[in-house]
């Protein structure tokens, strides 16, 4: 979504015509040492390396900052004169510890096997960024993508025009293949809900999944023959994805921002890979954080949220549950009058703002974590025009193992310091393009197909 209240001091686009401290007592206690008396010092051993415990540390206060990390005592147990503690490791770009007590029977059943096989899962799953994505990530600072204040903005279209760039020819080849992909998607005949054809035993899964292929040879051999897609292999339902590019939306904005600002035709959806996880009892869930009014206006066919619902439905993924969170107050009769008929039975209008604190009741990830199973297909869109809240939610997805286990597809409009959008995003920008690209890459590497949202 885009801020329409433009400031007169905002820089012109060349293409254009504190976090809240309202944590509850329980949350704050998680970040303090719970000593039996104020004069007792708690000594604990811990090792820290990439989130794992590894060096000896003496704590006499609640939170210890150590480089990029913080240590906090979450709980403790006493046996004789020995005091033990559970340590929560918190990166400096994460707000709260993720020790949430989710109430989900699927998690109780699955978490032991997940923990026991964590090392094997790591070896099974592999994310391979496209060569053009890898180049951009490795050279983000040189390309000027690390600007993060209101006086400098990253020119993300420059690399698309630079004929001397090592990836210029690959970018042009990819964009040509992308046009062919979108033609095939438009020409694909809609199919019914895939679950209706699935057997309870799942013995016809491959036959059902083959019906969603837009080319008999698949995406790589049949469409993207230059092999310029990012991909994930092994466990999960990720498959192929568009390479992460600095424009963070359609590359066509570089020539015509107004026309292509909300275009969705830069996205790659590997429905064949998504289908592989389906079971007869799977639920299909779309969580829309920042539903706003664009979803319900008279030009709804142009809305990105409508596009996502229609494209998934076209390929046989019909959402059973659509949870639309929006802080702007709207009359329920007007909302449901505006919702397309085919979405009425699945639509839940939640007219409140989201709470970014992990475990909070109005944090949509809490709802997901408590109510759904890894057998379900869960799609999350995040675009609420409040960077401080958005970034905390995106990092929670990156850092919470159970939510990573549940979420399959993630769409995120990250309001960073990007030149092309500076005029439209006045007052809502935070962070750099480089940081955003790294965050999305990290989420992909942890098993979620992460896409930018326009």
Tab-separated table of C-alpha atoms in Angstrom:
chain	number	residue	atom	x	y	z
A	1	UNK	CA	0.000	0.000	0.000
A	2	UNK	CA	1.122	3.518	-0.560
A	3	UNK	CA	0.960	6.683	1.463
A	4	UNK	CA	-1.106	9.241	-0.412
A	5	UNK	CA	-0.202	12.161	1.886
A	6	UNK	CA	2.862	13.389	0.058
A	7	UNK	CA	5.125	15.896	1.722
A	8	UNK	CA	6.311	18.860	-0.316
A	9	UNK	CA	9.843	18.247	0.884
A	10	UNK	CA	9.955	14.650	-0.313
A	11	UNK	CA	12.485	13.971	-3.071
A	12	UNK	CA	10.950	13.594	-6.515
A	13	UNK	CA	11.122	10.225	-8.218
A	14	UNK	CA	12.717	10.309	-11.689
A	15	UNK	CA	9.950	7.990	-12.848
A	16	UNK	CA	6.999	9.635	-11.184
A	17	UNK	CA	4.442	12.037	-13.331
A	18	UNK	CA	10.494	3.318	18.738
A	19	UNK	CA	8.986	0.832	19.023
A	20	UNK	CA	6.011	0.713	21.442
A	21	UNK	CA	6.757	-0.118	25.047
A	22	UNK	CA	3.302	-1.457	25.858
A	23	UNK	CA	4.410	-5.004	26.654
A	24	UNK	CA	2.456	-6.786	29.339
A	25	UNK	CA	3.968	-7.710	32.675
A	26	UNK	CA	4.357	-11.293	31.531
A	27	UNK	CA	6.244	-10.203	28.422
A	28	UNK	CA	8.578	-7.967	30.359
A	29	UNK	CA	9.278	-10.692	32.899
A	30	UNK	CA	10.602	-12.837	30.117
A	31	UNK	CA	13.351	-10.284	29.630
A	32	UNK	CA	14.409	-10.168	33.298
A	33	UNK	CA	16.221	-12.462	35.705
A	34	UNK	CA	13.732	-13.723	38.253
A	35	UNK	CA	15.912	-13.880	41.367
A	36	UNK	CA	14.589	-15.027	44.739
A	37	UNK	CA	16.177	-12.025	46.386
A	38	UNK	CA	17.651	-8.821	45.076
A	39	UNK	CA	21.119	-9.528	46.476
A	40	UNK	CA	21.493	-12.946	44.791
A	41	UNK	CA	23.632	-13.073	41.667
A	42	UNK	CA	22.794	-15.633	39.090
A	43	UNK	CA	25.752	-17.228	37.329
A	44	UNK	CA	25.120	-19.179	34.194
A	45	UNK	CA	27.186	-20.702	31.482
A	46	UNK	CA	26.295	-20.128	27.916
A	47	UNK	CA	27.852	-20.416	24.517
A	48	UNK	CA	26.895	-18.103	21.767
A	49	UNK	CA	27.535	-18.732	18.139
A	50	UNK	CA	24.846	-18.092	15.558
A	51	UNK	CA	22.119	-18.530	18.060
A	52	UNK	CA	23.610	-21.453	19.917
A	53	UNK	CA	24.938	-21.411	23.480
A	54	UNK	CA	28.939	-21.392	23.618
A	55	UNK	CA	30.904	-18.906	26.159
A	56	UNK	CA	30.960	-18.463	29.829
A	57	UNK	CA	28.935	-15.466	30.977
A	58	UNK	CA	28.178	-14.124	34.426
A	59	UNK	CA	24.866	-12.374	34.751
A	60	UNK	CA	23.977	-10.142	37.662
A	61	UNK	CA	21.251	-8.281	35.835
A	62	UNK	CA	18.364	-9.154	33.619
A	63	UNK	CA	19.667	-8.614	30.107
A	64	UNK	CA	23.252	-8.699	28.878
A	65	UNK	CA	24.136	-7.163	25.522
A	66	UNK	CA	26.968	-8.951	23.768
A	67	UNK	CA	27.787	-7.734	20.293
A	68	UNK	CA	24.835	-8.495	18.061
A	69	UNK	CA	23.153	-10.605	20.694
A	70	UNK	CA	21.373	-10.308	24.004
A	71	UNK	CA	21.079	-12.929	26.669
A	72	UNK	CA	18.030	-13.036	28.848
A	73	UNK	CA	16.927	-15.403	31.556
A	74	UNK	CA	13.530	-16.808	30.664
A	75	UNK	CA	13.086	-19.284	33.461
A	76	UNK	CA	15.153	-21.053	36.070
A	77	UNK	CA	15.129	-24.089	38.263
A	78	UNK	CA	16.955	-24.731	41.506
A	79	UNK	CA	18.369	-28.057	42.669
A	80	UNK	CA	20.169	-27.865	46.027
A	81	UNK	CA	22.645	-25.031	45.717
A	82	UNK	CA	22.745	-25.184	41.949
A	83	UNK	CA	20.694	-22.713	39.996
A	84	UNK	CA	19.982	-23.561	36.372
A	85	UNK	CA	18.413	-21.298	33.791
A	86	UNK	CA	16.814	-21.394	30.390
A	87	UNK	CA	18.581	-18.882	28.192
A	88	UNK	CA	16.844	-16.955	25.437
A	89	UNK	CA	19.123	-15.703	22.681
A	90	UNK	CA	17.859	-12.545	21.006
A	91	UNK	CA	19.518	-10.913	18.005
A	92	UNK	CA	19.680	-7.152	18.185
A	93	UNK	CA	17.214	-6.879	15.290
A	94	UNK	CA	14.658	-9.003	17.113
A	95	UNK	CA	12.438	-7.360	19.683
A	96	UNK	CA	11.323	-10.164	21.943
A	97	UNK	CA	12.283	-13.709	22.753
A	98	UNK	CA	10.275	-16.259	20.835
A	99	UNK	CA	9.498	-18.566	23.758
A	100	UNK	CA	5.763	-18.595	23.024
A	101	UNK	CA	3.530	-21.185	24.644
A	102	UNK	CA	1.422	-21.980	21.594
A	103	UNK	CA	-1.646	-24.118	22.237
A	104	UNK	CA	-1.733	-26.375	19.228
A	105	UNK	CA	-2.033	-30.174	19.400
A	106	UNK	CA	-0.308	-30.445	16.026
A	107	UNK	CA	2.734	-28.731	17.474
A	108	UNK	CA	2.819	-31.011	20.521
A	109	UNK	CA	2.825	-33.966	18.184
A	110	UNK	CA	5.176	-32.599	15.565
A	111	UNK	CA	7.687	-30.593	17.545
A	112	UNK	CA	9.513	-33.618	18.974
A	113	UNK	CA	10.074	-35.171	15.583
A	114	UNK	CA	11.042	-31.749	14.206
A	115	UNK	CA	13.598	-31.227	16.986
A	116	UNK	CA	14.928	-34.753	16.744
A	117	UNK	CA	15.466	-34.490	13.025
A	118	UNK	CA	16.551	-30.844	12.835
A	119	UNK	CA	20.013	-31.680	11.581
A	120	UNK	CA	18.703	-33.979	8.870
A	121	UNK	CA	16.064	-31.412	7.844
A	122	UNK	CA	18.791	-28.820	7.427
A	123	UNK	CA	20.671	-31.080	5.023
A	124	UNK	CA	17.513	-32.002	3.083
A	125	UNK	CA	16.388	-28.434	2.416
A	126	UNK	CA	18.562	-26.292	0.194
A	127	UNK	CA	17.907	-22.809	-1.148
A	128	UNK	CA	19.720	-21.871	-4.355
A	129	UNK	CA	19.444	-18.200	-5.316
A	130	UNK	CA	19.476	-17.332	-8.997
A	131	UNK	CA	22.820	-16.065	-10.237
A	132	UNK	CA	21.422	-12.542	-10.701
A	133	UNK	CA	20.028	-12.577	-7.159
A	134	UNK	CA	23.349	-13.804	-5.782
A	135	UNK	CA	25.245	-11.036	-7.577
A	136	UNK	CA	22.926	-8.348	-6.227
A	137	UNK	CA	23.168	-9.642	-2.649
A	138	UNK	CA	26.958	-9.880	-2.781
A	139	UNK	CA	27.347	-6.393	-4.263
A	140	UNK	CA	24.487	-4.581	-2.522
A	141	UNK	CA	26.755	-2.050	-0.795
A	142	UNK	CA	28.723	-1.304	-3.966
A	143	UNK	CA	25.457	-0.792	-5.808
A	144	UNK	CA	24.361	1.800	-3.235
A	145	UNK	CA	21.589	-0.205	-1.594
A	146	UNK	CA	22.676	0.387	2.011
A	147	UNK	CA	21.223	3.891	2.359
A	148	UNK	CA	18.884	4.092	5.332
A	149	UNK	CA	18.118	7.727	6.089
A	150	UNK	CA	15.815	10.361	4.677
A	151	UNK	CA	18.540	12.198	2.788
A	152	UNK	CA	19.697	9.326	0.574
A	153	UNK	CA	17.692	6.837	-1.440
A	154	UNK	CA	18.814	3.776	-3.373
A	155	UNK	CA	18.403	4.020	-7.146
A	156	UNK	CA	17.210	0.473	-7.772
A	157	UNK	CA	16.537	0.911	-11.486
A	158	UNK	CA	20.119	1.868	-12.368
A	159	UNK	CA	21.350	-1.737	-12.578
A	160	UNK	CA	18.564	-2.612	-15.005
A	161	UNK	CA	19.805	0.087	-17.390
A	162	UNK	CA	23.555	-0.406	-16.934
A	163	UNK	CA	24.691	-2.191	-20.093
A	164	UNK	CA	28.174	-2.637	-18.597
A	165	UNK	CA	26.849	-4.622	-15.623
A	166	UNK	CA	27.963	-8.284	-15.499
A	167	UNK	CA	24.305	-9.317	-15.126
A	168	UNK	CA	22.759	-7.007	-17.731
A	169	UNK	CA	22.354	-9.687	-20.408
A	170	UNK	CA	21.014	-12.214	-17.911
A	171	UNK	CA	18.463	-9.692	-16.657
A	172	UNK	CA	17.204	-9.049	-20.192
A	173	UNK	CA	16.980	-12.802	-20.866
A	174	UNK	CA	15.082	-13.340	-17.628
A	175	UNK	CA	12.604	-10.543	-18.360
A	176	UNK	CA	11.928	-12.019	-21.821
A	177	UNK	CA	11.234	-15.449	-20.299
A	178	UNK	CA	9.077	-13.793	-17.638
A	179	UNK	CA	6.853	-12.359	-20.380
A	180	UNK	CA	6.424	-15.867	-21.804
A	181	UNK	CA	5.601	-17.224	-18.325
A	182	UNK	CA	2.873	-14.597	-17.807
A	183	UNK	CA	1.378	-15.415	-21.200
A	184	UNK	CA	1.149	-19.101	-20.229
A	185	UNK	CA	-0.432	-18.185	-16.867
A	186	UNK	CA	-3.080	-16.030	-18.578
A	187	UNK	CA	-3.862	-18.811	-21.068
A	188	UNK	CA	-4.146	-21.528	-18.410
A	189	UNK	CA	-7.679	-22.889	-18.122
A	190	UNK	CA	-9.011	-22.701	-14.533
A	191	UNK	CA	-9.333	-26.019	-12.722
A	192	UNK	CA	-11.476	-27.065	-9.723
A	193	UNK	CA	-10.212	-27.374	-6.159
A	194	UNK	CA	-7.361	-29.899	-6.256
A	195	UNK	CA	-8.457	-31.517	-2.993
A	196	UNK	CA	-11.702	-32.693	-4.601
A	197	UNK	CA	-9.673	-35.021	-6.819
A	198	UNK	CA	-7.185	-36.195	-4.210
A	199	UNK	CA	-7.646	-39.662	-2.759
A	200	UNK	CA	-7.555	-40.046	1.014
A	201	UNK	CA	-4.474	-42.249	0.580
A	202	UNK	CA	-2.748	-39.627	-1.570
A	203	UNK	CA	-1.830	-42.275	-4.131
A	204	UNK	CA	-2.867	-40.002	-7.021
A	205	UNK	CA	-1.017	-36.900	-5.767
A	206	UNK	CA	1.424	-36.702	-8.660
A	207	UNK	CA	-1.361	-37.063	-11.215
A	208	UNK	CA	-3.307	-34.248	-9.543
A	209	UNK	CA	-0.241	-32.020	-9.239
A	210	UNK	CA	0.727	-32.473	-12.876
A	211	UNK	CA	-2.563	-30.816	-13.827
A	212	UNK	CA	-1.284	-27.437	-12.577
A	213	UNK	CA	1.798	-27.365	-14.800
A	214	UNK	CA	1.731	-24.486	-17.282
A	215	UNK	CA	4.220	-26.411	-19.459
A	216	UNK	CA	4.623	-30.196	-19.728
A	217	UNK	CA	8.373	-29.859	-19.130
A	218	UNK	CA	7.900	-27.789	-15.984
A	219	UNK	CA	8.991	-24.247	-15.165
A	220	UNK	CA	12.734	-24.636	-15.635
A	221	UNK	CA	12.999	-26.812	-18.727
A	222	UNK	CA	9.845	-25.561	-20.365
A	223	UNK	CA	9.794	-21.831	-19.619
A	224	UNK	CA	12.919	-20.477	-17.899
A	225	UNK	CA	15.479	-22.352	-19.970
A	226	UNK	CA	18.277	-19.959	-19.006
A	227	UNK	CA	17.818	-21.284	-15.451
A	228	UNK	CA	17.654	-17.824	-13.918
A	229	UNK	CA	15.093	-18.689	-11.240
A	230	UNK	CA	15.798	-19.066	-7.534
A	231	UNK	CA	14.815	-22.453	-6.172
A	232	UNK	CA	14.490	-24.614	-3.094
A	233	UNK	CA	14.924	-28.357	-3.125
A	234	UNK	CA	14.272	-31.030	-0.517
A	235	UNK	CA	11.559	-30.867	2.110
A	236	UNK	CA	8.804	-28.293	1.955
A	237	UNK	CA	6.649	-26.902	-0.846
A	238	UNK	CA	8.748	-23.949	-1.989
A	239	UNK	CA	10.015	-24.904	-5.455
A	240	UNK	CA	10.922	-22.144	-7.907
A	241	UNK	CA	10.690	-18.408	-7.197
A	242	UNK	CA	11.480	-15.171	-8.961
A	243	UNK	CA	14.970	-13.844	-8.159
A	244	UNK	CA	14.986	-11.129	-5.504
A	245	UNK	CA	15.634	-7.866	-7.348
A	246	UNK	CA	16.241	-4.392	-5.873
A	247	UNK	CA	13.150	-2.873	-7.500
A	248	UNK	CA	11.109	-5.093	-5.124
A	249	UNK	CA	8.227	-5.144	-7.629
A	250	UNK	CA	7.804	-5.145	-11.421
A	251	UNK	CA	10.904	-3.984	-13.265
A	252	UNK	CA	8.552	-2.073	-15.568
A	253	UNK	CA	8.197	0.691	-12.960
A	254	UNK	CA	11.557	1.946	-14.211
A	255	UNK	CA	9.871	3.106	-17.419
A	256	UNK	CA	6.303	3.719	-16.269
A	257	UNK	CA	5.786	3.882	-12.515
A	258	UNK	CA	2.114	4.810	-12.542
A	259	UNK	CA	1.044	2.019	-14.876
A	260	UNK	CA	3.052	-0.811	-13.315
A	261	UNK	CA	3.155	0.219	-9.659
A	262	UNK	CA	0.686	-2.507	-8.630
A	263	UNK	CA	1.508	-5.020	-11.348
A	264	UNK	CA	1.836	-8.590	-10.036
A	265	UNK	CA	3.458	-9.971	-13.180
A	266	UNK	CA	6.924	-10.153	-11.678
A	267	UNK	CA	5.901	-13.017	-9.353
A	268	UNK	CA	6.640	-16.687	-10.007
A	269	UNK	CA	4.300	-19.198	-8.393
A	270	UNK	CA	5.367	-22.830	-8.465
A	271	UNK	CA	1.940	-24.380	-8.003
A	272	UNK	CA	3.278	-27.833	-8.818
A	273	UNK	CA	5.604	-27.631	-5.802
A	274	UNK	CA	2.828	-26.233	-3.583
A	275	UNK	CA	0.565	-29.104	-4.609
A	276	UNK	CA	3.069	-31.680	-3.378
A	277	UNK	CA	2.204	-30.960	0.258
A	278	UNK	CA	-1.572	-31.139	-0.157
A	279	UNK	CA	-3.671	-33.766	1.561
A	280	UNK	CA	-7.388	-34.378	1.349
A	281	UNK	CA	-7.858	-32.697	4.737
A	282	UNK	CA	-5.505	-29.741	4.110
A	283	UNK	CA	-6.908	-26.275	4.819
A	284	UNK	CA	-6.009	-23.404	2.504
A	285	UNK	CA	-5.514	-20.145	4.411
A	286	UNK	CA	-4.827	-16.566	3.309
A	287	UNK	CA	-3.859	-14.088	6.052
A	288	UNK	CA	-4.027	-10.503	4.820
A	289	UNK	CA	-2.319	-8.033	7.172
A	290	UNK	CA	-3.285	-4.603	5.907
A	291	UNK	CA	-6.450	-5.381	3.947
A	292	UNK	CA	-7.176	-1.640	3.713
A	293	UNK	CA	-9.829	-0.400	1.300
A	294	UNK	CA	-8.111	-1.373	-1.941
A	295	UNK	CA	-9.446	-4.890	-1.477
A	296	UNK	CA	-13.013	-3.619	-1.460
A	297	UNK	CA	-13.182	-0.727	-3.906
A	298	UNK	CA	-15.030	-0.622	-7.214
A	299	UNK	CA	-11.828	-1.446	-9.088
A	300	UNK	CA	-11.325	-4.627	-7.093
A	301	UNK	CA	-10.229	-6.532	-10.203
A	302	UNK	CA	-7.100	-4.358	-10.175
A	303	UNK	CA	-6.360	-5.052	-6.507
A	304	UNK	CA	-3.262	-7.150	-5.762
A	305	UNK	CA	-5.149	-8.974	-2.998
A	306	UNK	CA	-7.906	-9.934	-5.440
A	307	UNK	CA	-5.242	-11.017	-7.927
A	308	UNK	CA	-3.654	-13.387	-5.411
A	309	UNK	CA	-6.994	-14.977	-4.573
A	310	UNK	CA	-7.917	-15.338	-8.231
A	311	UNK	CA	-4.555	-16.759	-9.349
A	312	UNK	CA	-4.512	-19.359	-6.570
A	313	UNK	CA	-8.117	-20.301	-7.330
A	314	UNK	CA	-7.345	-20.576	-11.047
A	315	UNK	CA	-4.760	-23.259	-10.295
A	316	UNK	CA	-7.038	-25.223	-7.980
A	317	UNK	CA	-6.073	-23.668	-4.638
A	318	UNK	CA	-9.361	-22.359	-3.239
A	319	UNK	CA	-8.961	-20.609	0.104
A	320	UNK	CA	-11.170	-21.935	2.918
A	321	UNK	CA	-10.185	-19.143	5.291
A	322	UNK	CA	-9.306	-15.527	4.500
A	323	UNK	CA	-8.393	-13.436	7.549
A	324	UNK	CA	-8.341	-9.735	6.647
A	325	UNK	CA	-6.778	-7.491	9.311
A	326	UNK	CA	-7.244	-3.750	8.877
A	327	UNK	CA	-7.004	-0.914	11.390
A	328	UNK	CA	-9.010	1.609	9.323
A	329	UNK	CA	-12.594	1.429	10.535
A	330	UNK	CA	-15.045	0.265	7.906
A	331	UNK	CA	-18.744	-0.556	8.036
A	332	UNK	CA	-19.143	-4.373	8.033
A	333	UNK	CA	-22.193	-4.253	5.714
A	334	UNK	CA	-20.182	-2.222	3.207
A	335	UNK	CA	-17.218	-4.611	3.486
A	336	UNK	CA	-19.224	-7.748	2.861
A	337	UNK	CA	-21.201	-6.068	0.096
A	338	UNK	CA	-17.861	-5.384	-1.589
A	339	UNK	CA	-16.333	-8.846	-1.103
A	340	UNK	CA	-16.661	-10.941	-4.289
A	341	UNK	CA	-19.304	-13.670	-4.048
A	342	UNK	CA	-16.788	-16.483	-4.404
A	343	UNK	CA	-14.930	-15.280	-1.279
A	344	UNK	CA	-17.941	-14.654	0.970
A	345	UNK	CA	-17.967	-18.020	2.757
A	346	UNK	CA	-14.244	-17.848	3.541
A	347	UNK	CA	-13.925	-14.176	4.457
A	348	UNK	CA	-13.219	-12.976	8.018
A	349	UNK	CA	-13.054	-9.183	8.391
A	350	UNK	CA	-10.982	-8.277	11.487
A	351	UNK	CA	-11.242	-4.501	11.832
A	352	UNK	CA	-8.390	-3.929	14.301
A	353	UNK	CA	-4.696	-3.227	14.046
A	354	UNK	CA	-2.220	-6.080	14.372
A	355	UNK	CA	-0.029	-6.430	17.468
A	356	UNK	CA	3.601	-7.205	16.526
A	357	UNK	CA	4.549	-8.608	19.934
A	358	UNK	CA	5.251	-12.335	19.731
A	359	UNK	CA	2.509	-14.376	21.440
A	360	UNK	CA	0.096	-11.390	21.539
A	361	UNK	CA	-3.539	-12.283	20.932
A	362	UNK	CA	-3.904	-9.855	18.013
A	363	UNK	CA	-0.646	-10.952	16.416
A	364	UNK	CA	-1.840	-12.890	13.337
A	365	UNK	CA	1.070	-15.307	13.681
A	366	UNK	CA	-0.307	-16.299	17.107
A	367	UNK	CA	-3.622	-17.189	15.480
A	368	UNK	CA	-1.822	-19.204	12.805
A	369	UNK	CA	0.410	-20.950	15.335
A	370	UNK	CA	-2.486	-21.983	17.559
A	371	UNK	CA	-4.924	-23.196	14.936
A	372	UNK	CA	-3.277	-24.744	11.907
A	373	UNK	CA	-1.125	-27.693	10.938
A	374	UNK	CA	1.912	-28.240	8.688
A	375	UNK	CA	-0.505	-30.142	6.425
A	376	UNK	CA	-2.298	-26.852	5.682
A	377	UNK	CA	-1.217	-24.424	2.972
A	378	UNK	CA	-0.805	-20.986	4.557
A	379	UNK	CA	-0.242	-17.788	2.577
A	380	UNK	CA	0.588	-14.540	4.427
A	381	UNK	CA	0.602	-11.018	3.034
A	382	UNK	CA	2.095	-8.148	5.071
A	383	UNK	CA	1.577	-4.529	4.045
A	384	UNK	CA	0.401	-2.179	6.787
A	385	UNK	CA	2.382	0.983	5.972
A	386	UNK	CA	4.005	1.030	9.424
A	387	UNK	CA	7.631	-0.094	9.080
A	388	UNK	CA	8.255	-0.513	12.814
A	389	UNK	CA	5.402	-3.022	13.037
A	390	UNK	CA	5.982	-4.689	9.672
A	391	UNK	CA	9.663	-5.348	10.265
A	392	UNK	CA	9.014	-6.931	13.669
A	393	UNK	CA	6.453	-9.291	12.154
A	394	UNK	CA	8.733	-10.203	9.259
A	395	UNK	CA	11.586	-10.937	11.665
A	396	UNK	CA	9.271	-13.024	13.821
A	397	UNK	CA	8.524	-15.184	10.814
A	398	UNK	CA	12.247	-15.514	10.148
A	399	UNK	CA	13.089	-16.460	13.732
A	400	UNK	CA	10.180	-18.576	15.011
A	401	UNK	CA	10.660	-22.269	14.059
A	402	UNK	CA	7.008	-23.237	14.513
A	403	UNK	CA	5.705	-20.376	12.363
A	404	UNK	CA	8.312	-21.223	9.727
A	405	UNK	CA	6.951	-24.758	9.799
A	406	UNK	CA	3.438	-23.497	9.074
A	407	UNK	CA	3.780	-20.612	6.598
A	408	UNK	CA	4.341	-21.574	2.966
A	409	UNK	CA	4.149	-18.329	0.994
A	410	UNK	CA	4.957	-14.845	2.290
A	411	UNK	CA	4.326	-11.529	0.502
A	412	UNK	CA	5.822	-8.360	1.962
A	413	UNK	CA	5.917	-4.722	0.907
A	414	UNK	CA	8.973	-3.440	2.746
A	415	UNK	CA	8.940	0.353	3.017
A	416	UNK	CA	12.664	1.058	2.749
A	417	UNK	CA	14.664	3.976	1.356
A	418	UNK	CA	14.088	3.339	-2.345
A	419	UNK	CA	14.384	6.272	-4.745
A	420	UNK	CA	11.608	5.188	-7.079
A	421	UNK	CA	9.035	5.048	-4.276
A	422	UNK	CA	10.381	7.871	-2.074
A	423	UNK	CA	7.704	10.366	-3.029
A	424	UNK	CA	4.857	7.915	-2.438
A	425	UNK	CA	6.322	6.467	0.766
A	426	UNK	CA	7.053	9.777	2.494
A	427	UNK	CA	6.895	9.252	6.245
A	428	UNK	CA	6.696	5.458	6.071
A	429	UNK	CA	10.263	4.549	5.080
A	430	UNK	CA	12.650	2.719	7.366
A	431	UNK	CA	15.828	0.761	6.659
A	432	UNK	CA	17.768	0.023	3.505
A	433	UNK	CA	17.179	-1.967	0.343
A	434	UNK	CA	20.233	-4.043	1.245
A	435	UNK	CA	18.793	-5.017	4.630
A	436	UNK	CA	15.474	-5.867	3.037
A	437	UNK	CA	17.037	-8.112	0.401
A	438	UNK	CA	19.013	-9.903	3.101
A	439	UNK	CA	15.909	-10.398	5.251
A	440	UNK	CA	13.908	-11.886	2.385
A	441	UNK	CA	16.822	-14.136	1.459
A	442	UNK	CA	17.066	-15.366	5.065
A	443	UNK	CA	13.342	-16.204	5.115
A	444	UNK	CA	13.721	-18.125	1.870
A	445	UNK	CA	16.694	-20.027	3.249
A	446	UNK	CA	14.534	-21.111	6.190
A	447	UNK	CA	11.929	-22.732	3.982
A	448	UNK	CA	9.337	-20.067	3.127
A	449	UNK	CA	8.767	-18.785	-0.412
A	450	UNK	CA	9.180	-15.056	0.277
A	451	UNK	CA	8.045	-12.545	-2.371
A	452	UNK	CA	7.873	-8.788	-2.481
A	453	UNK	CA	4.376	-7.271	-2.514
A	454	UNK	CA	3.639	-4.235	-4.701
